[in-house]
Amino acid sequence: MDTDNRPTKFYNIGVSYVKADANTRGKFSLSKENQLALLQDAKERGLGELFVLSTCNRTEITGFAEHPFQLISMLCKHSNGSVEDFAKVSYVNKNQDAIQHLFRMGTGLDSQILGDYEIVGQLRQAFKQAKEAGTTNAYLERLLNCVMQASKRVKNETKLSSGTTSVSYAAVQYLIKNLPDYNTKNILVFGLGKMGKHTCKNLAEYTRNKTVSLINRTAQKTEDFVKEHPLIRQAKYENLTEEVSNTDVLVVSTGADIPTITKNHVSDKKLLILDLSMPANVSDEVASLSNVTLVNVDGLSKITDETLAVRQQEVPVAENIIEIYKEEFNEWLNHRRFTPAINALKQSLLTIQKDEINFHKKKIQDFDETQAEVITSRFIQKITTQFVKHLKDEKTSINQSIEVMSRVFGTTLQQVDAEDN
């Protein structure tokens, strides 16, 4: 910290998908307005160096405080969560553990789906928001910069983000891998729940197919979606049988409790059906038709499982990259923390050196001042080097050591911003 009376411990507190369900996470979720209000509140309380992250999977506050409850109370004040609920599902990381948490989160190791990098942009935006609000400092900026560098390198040098990780994405990847002419095939998506929407969006993003049609029992939902995605054609539910007969690929994601596609919907035309529903929405009799290839959720999930298995093998590589950038940050931090104290110590020793040389010049005839300076300067260098080694030891209590140095050498040495960080 830049001010002596500011908090000195670095914390990361929050709730996430690991312990909290969607309902509980919703209570602690912070709107953009509430995030800004929290940042302003922090400044008024003298907790001026922190940032807030709030996504569908987590809500966190990262920054400096004397005690984590200062951050927890602000989170509860500006959200609908209670301290009691927080205590049941929360995590509190301090100093090096908080640093490690940010690195794991920023590189996709702490994502709900291993290797998911969506959090990287959210983390970058959270810091940008705090910086604009005036609640960041050099420590946070340097740390986030190192996290982003590690994230970029993990993404570029590992397979941690490769492959498919959702059923809807797996369905589109299945088409790409198994249909050489997938861009010219007629594709019909039946059902506009979350899965159906994601399938349409993935088709738009990962293919150049211009013959995608969408059909849903509620026509208004289809109409609204097509307005936002004009390349997708709206089909009428009452024409379901005709639409299925004319398509090459049918993606079923209706989410019904009973089959919505039966033998009566299917013609003699060769047809690939991807059933993304659970329970299955395509009847067993359809699977027995010789002109139909049916791939269900289990088949597509194997693609996802294989992908996650590949990603899991990349975790040690990602962790090694994290260690490189974490060490780089800690080296910067050590230099920033120790340099003022070591410089003050060195200045104190130089004063002693000067006084002693002047004393001996008066007492000793033909005193060799130059030689005395050489010898004593070497002593000073060795003494300061030993103190640097001591301060860098992870078992060292930095502020206590500096306080002892101050008493021994009779000078005021600057204490560090994050004790035992």
Short mmCIF file of C-alpha atoms in Angstrom, two decimals:
data_model
loop_
_atom_site.label_atom_id
_atom_site.label_comp_id
_atom_site.label_asym_id
_atom_site.label_seq_id
_atom_site.Cartn_x
_atom_site.Cartn_y
_atom_site.Cartn_z
CA MET A 1 0.00 0.00 0.00
CA ASP A 2 1.04 3.56 -0.53
CA THR A 3 -0.30 4.73 2.81
CA ASP A 4 0.96 3.42 6.14
CA ASN A 5 -2.50 3.04 7.71
CA ARG A 6 -3.94 0.99 4.85
CA PRO A 7 -4.70 -2.78 5.28
CA THR A 8 -1.73 -5.09 4.75
CA LYS A 9 -3.15 -8.55 4.03
CA PHE A 10 -4.17 -9.76 0.59
CA TYR A 11 -7.41 -11.76 0.37
CA ASN A 12 -9.69 -13.43 -2.11
CA ILE A 13 -13.17 -14.23 -0.74
CA GLY A 14 -16.21 -15.55 -2.53
CA VAL A 15 -18.66 -18.26 -3.50
CA SER A 16 -18.53 -20.45 -6.61
CA TYR A 17 -20.01 -23.48 -8.36
CA VAL A 18 -17.71 -25.73 -6.29
CA LYS A 19 -19.81 -25.43 -3.10
CA ALA A 20 -22.77 -23.19 -3.95
CA ASP A 21 -25.71 -24.21 -6.14
CA ALA A 22 -27.24 -21.84 -8.68
CA ASN A 23 -29.84 -20.57 -6.23
CA THR A 24 -27.24 -19.72 -3.58
CA ARG A 25 -24.90 -18.16 -6.13
CA GLY A 26 -27.81 -16.04 -7.27
CA LYS A 27 -28.16 -14.54 -3.80
CA PHE A 28 -24.56 -13.31 -3.86
CA SER A 29 -24.61 -12.19 -7.48
CA LEU A 30 -23.82 -8.50 -7.98
CA SER A 31 -25.28 -6.37 -10.75
CA LYS A 32 -23.05 -3.83 -12.47
CA GLU A 33 -24.61 -1.08 -10.36
CA ASN A 34 -24.02 -2.99 -7.13
CA GLN A 35 -20.44 -3.75 -8.10
CA LEU A 36 -19.77 -0.04 -8.58
CA ALA A 37 -21.54 0.74 -5.29
CA LEU A 38 -19.36 -1.82 -3.52
CA LEU A 39 -16.20 -0.30 -4.96
CA GLN A 40 -17.28 3.16 -3.80
CA ASP A 41 -18.15 1.75 -0.38
CA ALA A 42 -14.67 0.21 -0.17
CA LYS A 43 -13.04 3.58 -0.85
CA GLU A 44 -15.11 5.24 1.86
CA ARG A 45 -14.14 2.52 4.35
CA GLY A 46 -10.46 2.92 3.53
CA LEU A 47 -10.31 -0.41 1.72
CA GLY A 48 -9.21 1.21 -1.49
CA GLU A 49 -7.39 -1.55 -3.35
CA LEU A 50 -9.68 -4.33 -4.57
CA PHE A 51 -11.79 -5.52 -7.49
CA VAL A 52 -15.08 -7.42 -7.79
CA LEU A 53 -15.89 -10.34 -10.07
CA SER A 54 -19.46 -11.57 -10.50
CA THR A 55 -20.43 -14.22 -13.08
CA CYS A 56 -23.00 -17.02 -13.29
CA ASN A 57 -20.46 -19.39 -11.70
CA ARG A 58 -18.87 -17.22 -9.00
CA THR A 59 -18.83 -13.94 -7.10
CA GLU A 60 -15.55 -12.82 -5.57
CA ILE A 61 -13.82 -9.85 -4.00
CA THR A 62 -10.03 -9.72 -4.33
CA GLY A 63 -7.94 -7.12 -2.52
CA PHE A 64 -6.47 -5.85 0.71
CA ALA A 65 -7.99 -5.85 4.21
CA GLU A 66 -6.97 -6.28 7.82
CA HIS A 67 -9.53 -9.10 8.17
CA PRO A 68 -11.54 -11.00 5.52
CA PHE A 69 -14.81 -10.14 7.29
CA GLN A 70 -14.39 -6.57 6.05
CA LEU A 71 -14.74 -7.90 2.51
CA ILE A 72 -17.41 -10.45 3.40
CA SER A 73 -19.61 -7.82 5.06
CA MET A 74 -19.42 -5.60 1.96
CA LEU A 75 -20.37 -8.51 -0.29
CA CYS A 76 -23.38 -9.32 1.88
CA LYS A 77 -24.36 -5.65 2.13
CA HIS A 78 -24.49 -5.17 -1.64
CA SER A 79 -26.00 -8.57 -2.52
CA ASN A 80 -28.96 -10.59 -1.22
CA GLY A 81 -26.73 -13.08 0.54
CA SER A 82 -26.31 -13.39 4.30
CA VAL A 83 -23.19 -13.93 6.37
CA GLU A 84 -24.68 -17.22 7.54
CA ASP A 85 -25.16 -18.47 3.97
CA PHE A 86 -21.70 -17.26 3.02
CA ALA A 87 -20.10 -19.21 5.87
CA LYS A 88 -21.65 -22.45 4.61
CA VAL A 89 -20.45 -22.32 1.01
CA SER A 90 -17.62 -19.81 0.85
CA TYR A 91 -13.87 -19.83 0.47
CA VAL A 92 -11.33 -17.38 1.89
CA ASN A 93 -7.84 -17.33 0.39
CA LYS A 94 -5.04 -15.28 1.94
CA ASN A 95 -1.79 -13.93 0.48
CA GLN A 96 0.00 -16.67 -1.53
CA ASP A 97 -3.14 -18.84 -1.58
CA ALA A 98 -5.09 -15.90 -3.01
CA ILE A 99 -2.40 -15.37 -5.64
CA GLN A 100 -2.49 -19.08 -6.55
CA HIS A 101 -6.30 -18.97 -6.82
CA LEU A 102 -6.18 -16.11 -9.31
CA PHE A 103 -3.61 -17.92 -11.46
CA ARG A 104 -5.67 -21.13 -11.51
CA MET A 105 -8.85 -19.24 -12.30
CA GLY A 106 -7.23 -17.14 -15.03
CA THR A 107 -5.75 -20.17 -16.79
CA GLY A 108 -8.95 -22.24 -16.83
CA LEU A 109 -7.87 -24.74 -14.15
CA ASP A 110 -10.58 -23.55 -11.76
CA SER A 111 -13.35 -23.28 -14.37
CA GLN A 112 -16.52 -25.36 -14.07
CA ILE A 113 -15.50 -26.96 -17.36
CA LEU A 114 -11.77 -27.56 -17.28
CA GLY A 115 -10.04 -25.25 -19.73
CA ASP A 116 -12.98 -22.87 -20.21
CA TYR A 117 -11.44 -19.45 -20.91
CA GLU A 118 -14.59 -17.34 -20.71
CA ILE A 119 -13.53 -16.32 -17.20
CA VAL A 120 -10.38 -14.64 -18.58
CA GLY A 121 -12.35 -11.87 -20.28
CA GLN A 122 -14.57 -11.48 -17.22
CA LEU A 123 -11.53 -11.18 -14.98
CA ARG A 124 -9.97 -8.58 -17.27
CA GLN A 125 -13.21 -6.57 -17.31
CA ALA A 126 -13.52 -6.73 -13.50
CA PHE A 127 -10.06 -5.24 -13.09
CA LYS A 128 -10.74 -2.58 -15.72
CA GLN A 129 -13.90 -1.57 -13.87
CA ALA A 130 -12.01 -1.28 -10.58
CA LYS A 131 -9.23 0.72 -12.19
CA GLU A 132 -11.74 3.19 -13.61
CA ALA A 133 -13.30 3.44 -10.15
CA GLY A 134 -9.89 4.15 -8.62
CA THR A 135 -9.67 1.01 -6.46
CA THR A 136 -6.55 -0.65 -7.85
CA ASN A 137 -2.84 -0.30 -7.17
CA ALA A 138 0.49 -1.40 -8.61
CA TYR A 139 0.31 -4.73 -6.76
CA LEU A 140 -3.03 -5.71 -8.29
CA GLU A 141 -2.08 -4.47 -11.74
CA ARG A 142 1.18 -6.40 -11.77
CA LEU A 143 -0.52 -9.55 -10.47
CA LEU A 144 -3.31 -9.42 -13.07
CA ASN A 145 -0.76 -8.78 -15.80
CA CYS A 146 1.19 -11.91 -14.79
CA VAL A 147 -2.06 -13.94 -14.63
CA MET A 148 -3.01 -12.82 -18.15
CA GLN A 149 0.46 -13.67 -19.49
CA ALA A 150 0.22 -17.14 -17.94
CA SER A 151 -3.29 -17.57 -19.36
CA LYS A 152 -2.20 -16.65 -22.87
CA ARG A 153 0.74 -19.02 -22.74
CA VAL A 154 -1.38 -21.91 -21.40
CA LYS A 155 -3.90 -21.39 -24.18
CA ASN A 156 -1.22 -21.19 -26.88
CA GLU A 157 1.12 -23.93 -25.66
CA THR A 158 -1.25 -26.57 -24.25
CA LYS A 159 -4.39 -28.43 -25.28
CA LEU A 160 -6.22 -27.34 -22.14
CA SER A 161 -8.91 -25.56 -24.17
CA SER A 162 -9.05 -27.91 -27.15
CA GLY A 163 -11.99 -30.03 -28.20
CA THR A 164 -15.61 -30.14 -27.14
CA THR A 165 -16.98 -29.60 -23.66
CA SER A 166 -20.77 -29.41 -24.02
CA VAL A 167 -23.31 -31.67 -25.68
CA SER A 168 -24.54 -28.93 -28.05
CA TYR A 169 -20.96 -28.11 -29.07
CA ALA A 170 -20.18 -31.83 -29.37
CA ALA A 171 -23.15 -32.22 -31.72
CA VAL A 172 -21.82 -29.57 -34.10
CA GLN A 173 -18.31 -31.00 -33.92
CA TYR A 174 -19.75 -34.44 -34.69
CA LEU A 175 -21.27 -33.04 -37.90
CA ILE A 176 -18.00 -31.40 -38.88
CA LYS A 177 -16.00 -34.59 -38.34
CA ASN A 178 -18.47 -37.06 -39.86
CA LEU A 179 -20.13 -35.17 -42.74
CA PRO A 180 -17.61 -33.93 -45.32
CA ASP A 181 -20.29 -31.76 -46.98
CA TYR A 182 -21.94 -30.56 -43.74
CA ASN A 183 -22.06 -26.96 -45.00
CA THR A 184 -24.49 -27.92 -47.79
CA LYS A 185 -26.73 -30.29 -45.82
CA ASN A 186 -30.23 -29.29 -44.72
CA ILE A 187 -30.18 -29.10 -40.91
CA LEU A 188 -33.33 -28.95 -38.79
CA VAL A 189 -33.12 -28.06 -35.09
CA PHE A 190 -36.23 -29.18 -33.20
CA GLY A 191 -36.64 -27.52 -29.79
CA LEU A 192 -35.61 -24.09 -28.55
CA GLY A 193 -34.59 -24.64 -24.98
CA LYS A 194 -31.10 -23.81 -23.76
CA MET A 195 -29.65 -26.76 -25.69
CA GLY A 196 -31.40 -25.81 -28.92
CA LYS A 197 -30.28 -22.20 -28.69
CA HIS A 198 -26.68 -23.22 -28.09
CA THR A 199 -26.81 -25.64 -31.00
CA CYS A 200 -28.03 -22.90 -33.35
CA LYS A 201 -25.35 -20.52 -32.12
CA ASN A 202 -22.62 -23.16 -32.48
CA LEU A 203 -23.79 -23.95 -36.01
CA ALA A 204 -23.55 -20.26 -36.86
CA GLU A 205 -20.11 -19.91 -35.28
CA TYR A 206 -18.39 -23.12 -36.40
CA THR A 207 -19.97 -23.80 -39.80
CA ARG A 208 -20.90 -21.83 -42.93
CA ASN A 209 -24.16 -23.70 -43.41
CA LYS A 210 -26.92 -21.40 -44.74
CA THR A 211 -29.71 -24.00 -44.68
CA VAL A 212 -30.43 -24.30 -40.96
CA SER A 213 -34.10 -24.38 -39.96
CA LEU A 214 -35.60 -24.08 -36.51
CA ILE A 215 -38.89 -25.49 -35.29
CA ASN A 216 -40.49 -25.22 -31.87
CA ARG A 217 -43.87 -25.96 -30.34
CA THR A 218 -44.20 -22.29 -29.30
CA ALA A 219 -43.99 -20.30 -32.52
CA GLN A 220 -43.38 -16.95 -30.82
CA LYS A 221 -40.12 -18.15 -29.28
CA THR A 222 -38.91 -19.28 -32.69
CA GLU A 223 -39.91 -15.99 -34.27
CA ASP A 224 -38.08 -13.95 -31.63
CA PHE A 225 -34.93 -16.06 -31.94
CA VAL A 226 -34.89 -15.90 -35.74
CA LYS A 227 -35.15 -12.10 -35.62
CA GLU A 228 -31.81 -12.07 -33.78
CA HIS A 229 -30.34 -14.77 -36.07
CA PRO A 230 -31.65 -13.95 -39.56
CA LEU A 231 -29.62 -16.70 -41.30
CA ILE A 232 -31.80 -19.33 -39.59
CA ARG A 233 -35.16 -20.17 -41.19
CA GLN A 234 -38.30 -20.43 -39.06
CA ALA A 235 -40.32 -23.59 -39.65
CA LYS A 236 -43.86 -24.24 -38.45
CA TYR A 237 -44.55 -26.88 -35.82
CA GLU A 238 -47.62 -28.15 -37.69
CA ASN A 239 -45.31 -29.00 -40.61
CA LEU A 240 -42.96 -31.10 -38.46
CA THR A 241 -43.37 -34.32 -40.46
CA GLU A 242 -42.78 -32.55 -43.77
CA GLU A 243 -39.76 -30.67 -42.40
CA VAL A 244 -38.21 -33.89 -41.03
CA SER A 245 -38.79 -35.64 -44.37
CA ASN A 246 -36.92 -32.91 -46.23
CA THR A 247 -33.93 -32.56 -43.92
CA ASP A 248 -30.57 -34.35 -43.96
CA VAL A 249 -29.72 -33.74 -40.30
CA LEU A 250 -32.20 -33.54 -37.44
CA VAL A 251 -31.06 -32.19 -34.07
CA VAL A 252 -33.64 -32.95 -31.37
CA SER A 253 -33.55 -30.96 -28.14
CA THR A 254 -37.19 -30.69 -27.08
CA GLY A 255 -36.69 -31.79 -23.48
CA ALA A 256 -40.03 -33.64 -23.35
CA ASP A 257 -40.72 -36.59 -21.05
CA ILE A 258 -41.82 -38.80 -23.95
CA PRO A 259 -40.51 -39.21 -27.53
CA THR A 260 -41.38 -36.33 -29.82
CA ILE A 261 -39.93 -37.96 -32.95
CA THR A 262 -41.49 -41.29 -33.97
CA LYS A 263 -41.38 -43.58 -36.98
CA ASN A 264 -44.28 -41.65 -38.49
CA HIS A 265 -42.13 -38.49 -38.84
CA VAL A 266 -39.37 -40.20 -40.85
CA SER A 267 -39.33 -40.87 -44.62
CA ASP A 268 -37.11 -43.25 -46.58
CA LYS A 269 -34.49 -40.53 -47.08
CA LYS A 270 -31.10 -41.02 -45.47
CA LEU A 271 -31.18 -39.15 -42.17
CA LEU A 272 -28.74 -38.40 -39.37
CA ILE A 273 -30.44 -37.69 -36.03
CA LEU A 274 -28.62 -36.20 -33.06
CA ASP A 275 -30.79 -36.56 -29.95
CA LEU A 276 -29.53 -34.11 -27.32
CA SER A 277 -32.48 -34.70 -24.97
CA MET A 278 -32.55 -36.42 -21.63
CA PRO A 279 -34.65 -38.54 -21.49
CA ALA A 280 -34.40 -39.47 -25.16
CA ASN A 281 -36.90 -37.70 -27.41
CA VAL A 282 -36.46 -40.05 -30.37
CA SER A 283 -38.37 -43.34 -30.13
CA ASP A 284 -36.57 -46.70 -30.20
CA GLU A 285 -38.34 -47.75 -33.40
CA VAL A 286 -36.66 -44.88 -35.28
CA ALA A 287 -33.22 -46.18 -34.30
CA SER A 288 -34.00 -49.50 -35.98
CA LEU A 289 -34.62 -47.92 -39.40
CA SER A 290 -31.87 -48.75 -41.90
CA ASN A 291 -31.80 -45.25 -43.40
CA VAL A 292 -31.39 -43.55 -40.00
CA THR A 293 -28.20 -42.98 -38.05
CA LEU A 294 -29.08 -42.04 -34.49
CA VAL A 295 -26.54 -40.57 -32.08
CA ASN A 296 -27.77 -39.88 -28.56
CA VAL A 297 -26.44 -37.94 -25.57
CA ASP A 298 -24.28 -40.83 -24.40
CA GLY A 299 -22.56 -41.01 -27.76
CA LEU A 300 -21.93 -37.27 -27.83
CA SER A 301 -20.85 -37.23 -24.19
CA LYS A 302 -18.08 -39.67 -25.05
CA ILE A 303 -16.65 -36.97 -27.29
CA THR A 304 -16.79 -34.59 -24.35
CA ASP A 305 -15.31 -37.16 -21.96
CA GLU A 306 -12.46 -37.86 -24.37
CA THR A 307 -11.84 -34.12 -24.67
CA LEU A 308 -11.75 -33.64 -20.91
CA ALA A 309 -9.39 -36.62 -20.59
CA VAL A 310 -7.03 -34.92 -23.05
CA ARG A 311 -7.35 -31.67 -21.15
CA GLN A 312 -6.67 -33.39 -17.83
CA GLN A 313 -3.33 -34.59 -19.20
CA GLU A 314 -2.42 -30.96 -19.87
CA VAL A 315 -2.95 -29.82 -16.27
CA PRO A 316 0.67 -30.46 -15.11
CA VAL A 317 1.98 -28.45 -18.09
CA ALA A 318 -0.37 -25.59 -17.23
CA GLU A 319 0.68 -25.74 -13.59
CA ASN A 320 4.35 -25.48 -14.59
CA ILE A 321 3.56 -22.37 -16.62
CA ILE A 322 1.71 -20.90 -13.64
CA GLU A 323 4.77 -21.46 -11.44
CA ILE A 324 6.94 -19.49 -13.89
CA TYR A 325 4.72 -16.43 -13.80
CA LYS A 326 3.95 -16.73 -10.10
CA GLU A 327 7.69 -16.76 -9.39
CA GLU A 328 8.09 -13.74 -11.65
CA PHE A 329 5.42 -11.88 -9.68
CA ASN A 330 6.92 -12.84 -6.33
CA GLU A 331 10.35 -11.72 -7.47
CA TRP A 332 8.87 -8.36 -8.40
CA LEU A 333 7.03 -8.26 -5.09
CA ASN A 334 10.15 -9.12 -3.12
CA HIS A 335 12.14 -6.40 -4.85
CA ARG A 336 9.37 -3.89 -4.19
CA ARG A 337 9.05 -4.91 -0.57
CA PHE A 338 12.69 -5.34 0.40
CA THR A 339 14.45 -2.61 -1.54
CA PRO A 340 13.38 0.39 0.61
CA ALA A 341 14.27 -1.42 3.82
CA ILE A 342 17.60 -2.71 2.50
CA ASN A 343 18.50 0.72 1.11
CA ALA A 344 17.73 2.30 4.49
CA LEU A 345 19.82 -0.37 6.24
CA LYS A 346 22.69 0.20 3.82
CA GLN A 347 22.51 3.95 4.40
CA SER A 348 22.65 3.38 8.14
CA LEU A 349 25.73 1.15 7.74
CA LEU A 350 27.41 3.72 5.48
CA THR A 351 26.88 6.35 8.18
CA ILE A 352 28.55 4.05 10.71
CA GLN A 353 31.36 3.41 8.23
CA LYS A 354 31.95 7.12 7.71
CA ASP A 355 31.94 7.88 11.45
CA GLU A 356 34.37 5.05 12.21
CA ILE A 357 36.80 6.01 9.44
CA ASN A 358 36.78 9.63 10.61
CA PHE A 359 37.38 8.47 14.18
CA HIS A 360 40.36 6.29 13.22
CA LYS A 361 41.84 9.00 10.98
CA LYS A 362 42.21 11.15 14.08
CA LYS A 363 43.53 8.36 16.28
CA ILE A 364 45.91 6.46 13.98
CA GLN A 365 48.91 8.01 12.30
CA ASP A 366 49.27 7.21 8.58
CA PHE A 367 45.81 5.67 8.61
CA ASP A 368 45.03 4.14 5.19
CA GLU A 369 41.55 5.55 4.56
CA THR A 370 41.21 4.00 1.10
CA GLN A 371 42.00 0.51 2.33
CA ALA A 372 39.61 0.93 5.26
CA GLU A 373 36.80 1.95 2.88
CA VAL A 374 37.40 -1.11 0.69
CA ILE A 375 37.32 -3.51 3.63
CA THR A 376 34.33 -1.97 5.39
CA SER A 377 32.38 -1.67 2.11
CA ARG A 378 32.78 -5.42 1.64
CA PHE A 379 31.44 -5.94 5.15
CA ILE A 380 28.45 -3.73 4.35
CA GLN A 381 27.74 -5.68 1.15
CA LYS A 382 27.93 -9.03 2.94
CA ILE A 383 25.68 -7.82 5.77
CA THR A 384 22.99 -6.48 3.40
CA THR A 385 23.15 -9.66 1.29
CA GLN A 386 22.51 -11.79 4.37
CA PHE A 387 19.54 -9.63 5.31
CA VAL A 388 18.10 -9.97 1.80
CA LYS A 389 18.38 -13.77 2.05
CA HIS A 390 16.67 -13.66 5.43
CA LEU A 391 13.81 -11.46 4.19
CA LYS A 392 13.23 -13.69 1.15
CA ASP A 393 12.84 -16.79 3.29
CA GLU A 394 9.15 -17.77 3.19
CA LYS A 395 9.22 -18.48 6.94
CA THR A 396 10.28 -14.91 7.70
CA SER A 397 7.83 -12.44 9.20
CA ILE A 398 8.89 -9.44 7.12
CA ASN A 399 7.58 -6.58 9.25
CA GLN A 400 8.88 -8.12 12.48
CA SER A 401 12.33 -8.53 10.92
CA ILE A 402 12.36 -4.93 9.68
CA GLU A 403 11.29 -3.74 13.12
CA VAL A 404 14.27 -5.60 14.67
CA MET A 405 16.58 -4.12 12.04
CA SER A 406 15.27 -0.66 12.90
CA ARG A 407 15.96 -1.14 16.60
CA VAL A 408 19.41 -2.64 16.09
CA PHE A 409 20.65 0.00 13.66
CA GLY A 410 18.77 2.93 15.12
CA THR A 411 16.95 3.99 11.96
CA THR A 412 13.40 3.99 10.58
CA LEU A 413 12.99 1.33 7.91
CA GLN A 414 9.91 1.24 5.73
CA GLN A 415 7.58 -1.68 6.38
CA VAL A 416 6.06 -3.68 3.54
CA ASP A 417 2.58 -3.55 2.05
CA ALA A 418 1.48 -7.16 2.53
CA GLU A 419 2.83 -8.83 5.64
CA ASP A 420 3.79 -12.48 5.16
CA ASN A 421 2.41 -12.30 1.64
#
